[in-house]
Tab-separated table of C-alpha atoms in Angstrom:
chain	number	residue	atom	x	y	z
A	240	UNK	CA	0.000	0.000	0.000
A	241	UNK	CA	2.980	2.307	-0.417
A	242	UNK	CA	2.314	3.228	-4.053
A	243	UNK	CA	1.249	6.713	-5.077
A	244	UNK	CA	-2.514	6.233	-5.445
A	245	UNK	CA	-4.751	5.832	-2.383
A	246	UNK	CA	-7.223	2.975	-2.495
A	247	UNK	CA	-10.642	3.792	-3.916
A	248	UNK	CA	-12.820	1.156	-2.261
A	249	UNK	CA	-15.372	1.914	0.450
A	250	UNK	CA	-14.600	-1.233	2.435
A	251	UNK	CA	-15.779	-0.984	6.047
A	252	UNK	CA	-18.282	1.831	5.456
A	253	UNK	CA	-21.841	0.763	6.167
A	254	UNK	CA	-24.098	1.864	3.283
A	255	UNK	CA	-21.397	3.930	1.554
A	256	UNK	CA	-23.726	5.251	-1.148
A	257	UNK	CA	-25.868	6.913	1.503
A	258	UNK	CA	-22.854	8.454	3.223
A	259	UNK	CA	-21.338	9.761	0.000
A	260	UNK	CA	-24.637	11.386	-0.942
A	261	UNK	CA	-24.452	13.516	2.211
A	262	UNK	CA	-20.770	14.409	2.630
A	263	UNK	CA	-17.830	15.369	0.430
A	264	UNK	CA	-15.276	12.599	0.943
A	265	UNK	CA	-11.757	12.513	-0.516
A	266	UNK	CA	-8.567	10.518	-0.044
A	267	UNK	CA	-5.106	11.946	-0.670
A	268	UNK	CA	-1.603	10.521	-0.867
A	269	UNK	CA	0.972	11.585	1.751
A	270	UNK	CA	4.548	12.670	1.113
A	271	UNK	CA	6.801	9.947	-0.354
A	272	UNK	CA	8.685	9.470	2.931
A	273	UNK	CA	5.393	8.664	4.683
A	274	UNK	CA	3.828	6.316	2.152
A	275	UNK	CA	5.369	3.099	3.533
A	276	UNK	CA	3.551	3.792	6.825
A	277	UNK	CA	0.251	5.388	5.802
A	278	UNK	CA	-2.760	4.167	3.864
A	279	UNK	CA	-3.848	7.700	2.976
A	280	UNK	CA	-5.248	10.965	4.270
A	281	UNK	CA	-9.039	11.168	4.354
A	282	UNK	CA	-10.931	14.451	4.259
A	283	UNK	CA	-14.637	14.995	4.861
A	284	UNK	CA	-16.713	18.179	4.724
A	285	UNK	CA	-20.459	18.459	5.212
A	286	UNK	CA	-23.383	20.847	5.573
A	287	UNK	CA	-26.506	18.974	6.603
A	288	UNK	CA	-30.070	20.224	7.065
A	289	UNK	CA	-30.686	17.423	9.572
A	290	UNK	CA	-28.486	15.084	11.644
A	291	UNK	CA	-27.055	11.967	10.042
A	292	UNK	CA	-25.307	9.022	11.710
A	293	UNK	CA	-22.418	7.301	9.949
A	294	UNK	CA	-21.434	3.713	10.706
A	295	UNK	CA	-18.056	2.137	9.976
A	296	UNK	CA	-16.587	-1.286	10.670
A	297	UNK	CA	-13.073	-0.089	11.557
A	298	UNK	CA	-9.952	-1.382	9.876
A	299	UNK	CA	-7.083	-2.723	12.030
A	300	UNK	CA	-5.519	0.729	11.682
A	301	UNK	CA	-4.644	3.640	13.912
A	302	UNK	CA	-5.910	7.088	12.909
A	303	UNK	CA	-5.103	10.671	13.801
A	304	UNK	CA	-8.218	12.809	13.460
A	305	UNK	CA	-8.484	16.602	13.281
A	306	UNK	CA	-12.076	17.787	13.445
A	307	UNK	CA	-14.024	21.002	13.431
A	308	UNK	CA	-17.749	21.349	14.086
A	309	UNK	CA	-19.988	24.401	13.886
A	310	UNK	CA	-23.568	25.377	13.195
A	311	UNK	CA	-24.618	26.286	9.683
A	312	UNK	CA	-23.990	29.980	9.192
A	313	UNK	CA	-22.275	30.364	12.552
A	314	UNK	CA	-19.204	32.623	12.804
A	315	UNK	CA	-15.798	30.958	12.958
A	316	UNK	CA	-15.466	31.959	16.595
A	317	UNK	CA	-18.302	29.577	17.449
A	318	UNK	CA	-16.675	26.573	15.796
A	319	UNK	CA	-15.200	23.778	17.912
A	320	UNK	CA	-11.895	22.243	16.854
A	321	UNK	CA	-9.933	19.349	18.331
A	322	UNK	CA	-7.503	16.574	17.454
A	323	UNK	CA	-7.196	13.030	18.737
A	324	UNK	CA	-5.446	9.727	18.247
A	325	UNK	CA	-7.959	6.986	17.537
A	326	UNK	CA	-6.930	3.447	18.375
A	327	UNK	CA	-8.319	0.425	16.585
A	328	UNK	CA	-12.061	0.233	17.174
A	329	UNK	CA	-13.206	-3.168	18.357
A	330	UNK	CA	-16.852	-2.712	17.402
A	331	UNK	CA	-19.022	-0.762	15.003
A	332	UNK	CA	-18.025	2.907	15.031
A	333	UNK	CA	-20.921	5.367	14.901
A	334	UNK	CA	-20.535	9.134	14.511
A	335	UNK	CA	-23.418	11.598	14.440
A	336	UNK	CA	-22.886	14.430	11.973
A	337	UNK	CA	-24.874	17.620	12.491
A	338	UNK	CA	-25.060	20.984	10.777
A	339	UNK	CA	-21.604	21.708	9.317
A	340	UNK	CA	-18.149	20.321	9.897
A	341	UNK	CA	-14.791	19.235	8.595
A	342	UNK	CA	-12.587	16.258	9.418
A	343	UNK	CA	-9.009	15.727	8.262
A	344	UNK	CA	-7.788	12.244	9.108
A	345	UNK	CA	-4.639	10.169	8.817
A	346	UNK	CA	-5.138	6.430	8.358
A	347	UNK	CA	-1.971	4.481	9.100
A	348	UNK	CA	-1.225	1.101	7.634
A	349	UNK	CA	-1.793	-1.661	10.198
A	350	UNK	CA	1.549	-1.653	12.008
A	351	UNK	CA	2.570	1.725	10.588
A	352	UNK	CA	1.830	3.957	13.599
A	353	UNK	CA	4.502	2.636	15.975
A	354	UNK	CA	7.458	4.351	14.188
A	355	UNK	CA	5.839	7.708	15.002
A	356	UNK	CA	5.143	6.907	18.664
A	357	UNK	CA	7.712	4.263	19.646
A	358	UNK	CA	7.324	4.698	23.411
A	359	UNK	CA	4.145	2.610	23.704
A	360	UNK	CA	2.866	-0.718	22.388
A	361	UNK	CA	-0.079	-0.071	20.088
A	362	UNK	CA	-2.363	-2.161	22.290
A	363	UNK	CA	-2.205	0.857	24.642
A	364	UNK	CA	-4.610	2.689	22.345
A	365	UNK	CA	-6.888	-0.157	21.246
A	366	UNK	CA	-10.538	0.772	21.727
A	367	UNK	CA	-9.583	4.273	22.868
A	368	UNK	CA	-9.705	7.804	21.490
A	369	UNK	CA	-7.278	10.097	23.274
A	370	UNK	CA	-6.230	13.738	22.842
A	371	UNK	CA	-3.431	14.230	20.340
A	372	UNK	CA	-1.232	15.901	22.958
A	373	UNK	CA	-1.402	12.765	25.120
A	374	UNK	CA	0.549	10.870	22.466
A	375	UNK	CA	2.488	13.803	20.983
A	376	UNK	CA	3.163	16.201	23.886
A	377	UNK	CA	4.760	18.801	21.618
A	378	UNK	CA	1.363	19.241	19.936
A	379	UNK	CA	0.225	21.138	23.035
A	380	UNK	CA	-0.046	24.956	23.125
A	381	UNK	CA	2.817	25.131	25.637
A	382	UNK	CA	5.143	23.401	23.190
A	383	UNK	CA	3.954	25.536	20.276
A	384	UNK	CA	5.030	22.789	17.935
A	385	UNK	CA	2.173	22.115	15.571
A	386	UNK	CA	3.390	21.555	12.052
A	387	UNK	CA	6.676	23.321	12.379
A	388	UNK	CA	4.915	26.670	12.027
A	389	UNK	CA	5.643	27.852	15.545
A	390	UNK	CA	3.760	30.977	16.427
A	391	UNK	CA	1.161	30.514	13.711
A	392	UNK	CA	-2.214	32.100	14.421
A	393	UNK	CA	-5.055	30.213	15.999
A	394	UNK	CA	-8.227	29.049	14.315
A	395	UNK	CA	-10.452	31.722	15.741
A	396	UNK	CA	-12.408	28.756	17.035
A	397	UNK	CA	-13.142	27.699	20.564
A	398	UNK	CA	-9.936	26.297	22.089
A	399	UNK	CA	-9.555	22.542	22.127
A	400	UNK	CA	-10.304	21.507	25.719
A	401	UNK	CA	-7.916	18.574	25.227
A	402	UNK	CA	-5.043	21.005	24.694
A	403	UNK	CA	-4.008	20.803	21.039
A	404	UNK	CA	-1.900	23.702	19.770
A	405	UNK	CA	-4.284	26.199	18.084
A	406	UNK	CA	-1.660	26.859	15.410
A	407	UNK	CA	-1.649	23.171	14.488
A	408	UNK	CA	-5.443	23.036	14.384
A	409	UNK	CA	-5.486	26.107	12.165
A	410	UNK	CA	-2.826	24.746	9.813
A	411	UNK	CA	-4.753	21.511	9.251
A	412	UNK	CA	-8.381	22.623	9.400
A	413	UNK	CA	-8.507	26.206	8.162
A	414	UNK	CA	-6.918	26.211	4.676
A	415	UNK	CA	-9.309	26.498	1.768
A	416	UNK	CA	-7.623	23.832	-0.356
A	417	UNK	CA	-7.026	20.125	0.119
A	418	UNK	CA	-3.435	20.637	-1.026
A	419	UNK	CA	-2.720	22.964	1.904
A	420	UNK	CA	-4.335	20.612	4.411
A	421	UNK	CA	-2.318	17.688	3.093
A	422	UNK	CA	0.875	19.757	3.335
A	423	UNK	CA	0.086	20.537	6.974
A	424	UNK	CA	-0.501	16.871	7.770
A	425	UNK	CA	2.755	15.942	6.008
A	426	UNK	CA	4.660	18.539	8.026
A	427	UNK	CA	3.237	17.338	11.333
A	428	UNK	CA	4.043	13.680	10.695
A	429	UNK	CA	7.515	14.305	9.270
A	430	UNK	CA	8.316	16.262	12.423
A	431	UNK	CA	7.588	13.103	14.443
A	432	UNK	CA	9.386	10.400	12.482
A	433	UNK	CA	9.164	7.825	11.199
A	434	UNK	CA	11.823	6.128	13.302
A	435	UNK	CA	13.349	2.996	11.732
A	436	UNK	CA	11.669	-0.096	13.176
A	437	UNK	CA	12.200	-3.516	11.554
A	438	UNK	CA	9.432	-4.986	13.707
A	439	UNK	CA	6.962	-2.469	12.281
A	440	UNK	CA	8.065	-3.411	8.778
A	441	UNK	CA	7.468	-7.075	9.598
A	442	UNK	CA	4.046	-6.363	11.122
A	443	UNK	CA	2.941	-4.405	8.048
A	444	UNK	CA	4.129	-7.223	5.810
A	445	UNK	CA	2.160	-9.833	7.771
A	446	UNK	CA	-1.062	-7.810	7.795
A	447	UNK	CA	-0.708	-7.304	4.046
A	448	UNK	CA	-0.420	-11.077	3.730
A	449	UNK	CA	-3.643	-11.574	5.690
A	450	UNK	CA	-5.467	-8.903	3.716
A	451	UNK	CA	-4.306	-10.092	0.306
A	452	UNK	CA	-4.303	-13.883	0.679
A	453	UNK	CA	-7.772	-15.297	1.294
A	454	UNK	CA	-6.323	-18.717	2.034
A	455	UNK	CA	-4.988	-17.361	5.352
A	456	UNK	CA	-8.054	-18.049	7.467
A	457	UNK	CA	-6.472	-19.170	10.742
A	458	UNK	CA	-3.495	-18.154	12.854
A	459	UNK	CA	-2.053	-21.654	12.351
A	460	UNK	CA	-1.808	-20.931	8.622
A	461	UNK	CA	0.038	-17.694	9.357
A	462	UNK	CA	2.426	-19.629	11.611
A	463	UNK	CA	3.061	-22.087	8.795
A	464	UNK	CA	3.559	-19.338	6.199
A	465	UNK	CA	5.957	-17.247	8.313
A	466	UNK	CA	7.833	-19.728	10.500
A	467	UNK	CA	7.009	-17.611	13.569
A	468	UNK	CA	5.424	-19.223	16.587
A	469	UNK	CA	1.872	-18.309	17.562
A	470	UNK	CA	3.246	-16.604	20.690
A	471	UNK	CA	5.722	-14.546	18.668
A	472	UNK	CA	2.936	-13.453	16.344
A	473	UNK	CA	0.769	-12.457	19.295
A	474	UNK	CA	3.560	-10.343	20.806
A	475	UNK	CA	4.389	-8.668	17.503
A	476	UNK	CA	0.764	-7.846	16.727
A	477	UNK	CA	0.073	-6.556	20.251
A	478	UNK	CA	3.052	-4.219	20.195
A	479	UNK	CA	2.955	-3.050	16.574
A	480	UNK	CA	-0.621	-3.532	15.333
A	481	UNK	CA	-2.718	-3.231	18.488
A	482	UNK	CA	-4.830	-6.376	18.115
A	483	UNK	CA	-4.034	-10.047	17.672
A	484	UNK	CA	-3.628	-11.833	14.320
A	485	UNK	CA	-6.877	-13.751	14.798
A	486	UNK	CA	-8.771	-10.481	15.248
A	487	UNK	CA	-7.227	-9.089	12.039
A	488	UNK	CA	-8.229	-12.202	10.093
A	489	UNK	CA	-11.801	-12.002	11.410
A	490	UNK	CA	-12.088	-8.269	10.713
A	491	UNK	CA	-11.023	-8.612	7.082
A	492	UNK	CA	-13.526	-11.454	6.652
A	493	UNK	CA	-16.306	-9.173	7.897
A	494	UNK	CA	-15.151	-6.409	5.527
A	495	UNK	CA	-15.357	-8.849	2.637
A	496	UNK	CA	-18.802	-10.074	3.686
A	497	UNK	CA	-20.026	-6.483	4.032
A	498	UNK	CA	-18.782	-5.608	0.561
A	499	UNK	CA	-20.425	-8.717	-0.914
A	500	UNK	CA	-23.711	-7.869	0.838
A	501	UNK	CA	-23.599	-4.355	-0.633
A	502	UNK	CA	-23.069	-5.789	-4.104
A	503	UNK	CA	-25.924	-8.193	-3.443
A	504	UNK	CA	-28.291	-5.260	-3.051
A	505	UNK	CA	-28.020	-4.517	-6.762
A	506	UNK	CA	-26.959	-7.863	-8.248
A	507	UNK	CA	-29.374	-10.398	-6.839
A	508	UNK	CA	-27.214	-11.619	-3.972
A	509	UNK	CA	-24.340	-14.050	-3.526
A	510	UNK	CA	-24.532	-17.671	-2.539
A	511	UNK	CA	-24.172	-17.056	1.185
A	512	UNK	CA	-23.291	-20.667	1.961
A	513	UNK	CA	-20.516	-20.644	-0.655
A	514	UNK	CA	-19.288	-17.269	0.596
A	515	UNK	CA	-19.120	-18.620	4.137
A	516	UNK	CA	-16.854	-21.424	2.957
A	517	UNK	CA	-14.731	-19.040	0.869
A	518	UNK	CA	-14.171	-16.723	3.847
A	519	UNK	CA	-13.348	-19.569	6.212
A	520	UNK	CA	-16.496	-19.652	8.344
A	521	UNK	CA	-17.590	-23.044	9.586
A	522	UNK	CA	-20.951	-22.685	7.835
A	523	UNK	CA	-23.502	-20.114	6.669
A	524	UNK	CA	-24.970	-19.777	10.162
A	525	UNK	CA	-21.532	-18.840	11.475
A	526	UNK	CA	-21.221	-16.089	8.852
A	527	UNK	CA	-24.688	-14.782	9.648
A	528	UNK	CA	-23.949	-14.683	13.401
A	529	UNK	CA	-20.662	-12.806	12.962
A	530	UNK	CA	-22.136	-10.356	10.439
A	531	UNK	CA	-25.193	-9.676	12.591
A	532	UNK	CA	-23.120	-9.196	15.752
A	533	UNK	CA	-20.896	-6.661	13.994
A	534	UNK	CA	-23.345	-4.747	11.770
A	535	UNK	CA	-26.544	-5.193	13.762
A	536	UNK	CA	-28.614	-6.879	11.014
A	537	UNK	CA	-28.243	-10.144	9.062
A	538	UNK	CA	-26.476	-9.916	5.680
A	539	UNK	CA	-29.661	-10.501	3.658
A	540	UNK	CA	-31.484	-7.710	5.505
A	541	UNK	CA	-28.509	-5.407	5.028
A	542	UNK	CA	-28.415	-6.211	1.307
A	543	UNK	CA	-32.108	-5.352	0.999
A	544	UNK	CA	-31.606	-2.097	2.882
A	545	UNK	CA	-28.783	-0.761	0.721
A	546	UNK	CA	-30.730	-1.582	-2.450
A	547	UNK	CA	-33.772	0.482	-1.428
A	548	UNK	CA	-33.894	4.041	-2.807
């Protein structure tokens, strides 16, 4: 995933057509030095006449999220800006969008965050969303670090109660062009690494293997393919991915099932029993249970829902 073009799929987004009809969503490629560690930058802007809830089945990826919310037509001084580090979400992520807002996010490759924050195992952040300054202390106002634009003006927005440098928030969230926002994100990340880490390289390689090779359905198969013991894999994934290899395998299976269910809404539906076998579930009932537990509805009901106008 280190090539120049960000991926174009909507994998993990629940009912992506509905979301994309309500928000302006873009992905952008980071600076060349960052591409081995990042999936992409993701930018969202919206102005909504009524609230809308988004739902995402998270990837096994860390994210840094800069966000700004404000009422339609409200002055900039009434906007609310903040930044956080978002660990891997263990369940369905739901975010309510209201009125107007902007989000500028960094999605790291699974295993790619540790070189930027080497002091902690990534399992520290799993299931958590913490203020940016908790992970990067020099992103606080006292440090004045931001993107390397020390002394830059604030956003004119309400100060981030979590303590992110207003100059950093302004640099990422205020520019009128995507190019300028991407440049600010590049500057922030390049100021914090990446530090060389062979274990991170190995973790990224193994997750790519799981994601790209559908025959890897069990941890035992990963052990056989890599020569690493199950315990060694567990330690590596805990420290450099944030979740275990079994969890990663299961999450990518759900992503695949979700994508197939979305396609089923317009193409008559897959053979669910055959898909269960293909994805490594014990049977169709097993697939249905896992899908329903994650998404909240069975795959056939979800397929019907996304096909309705």
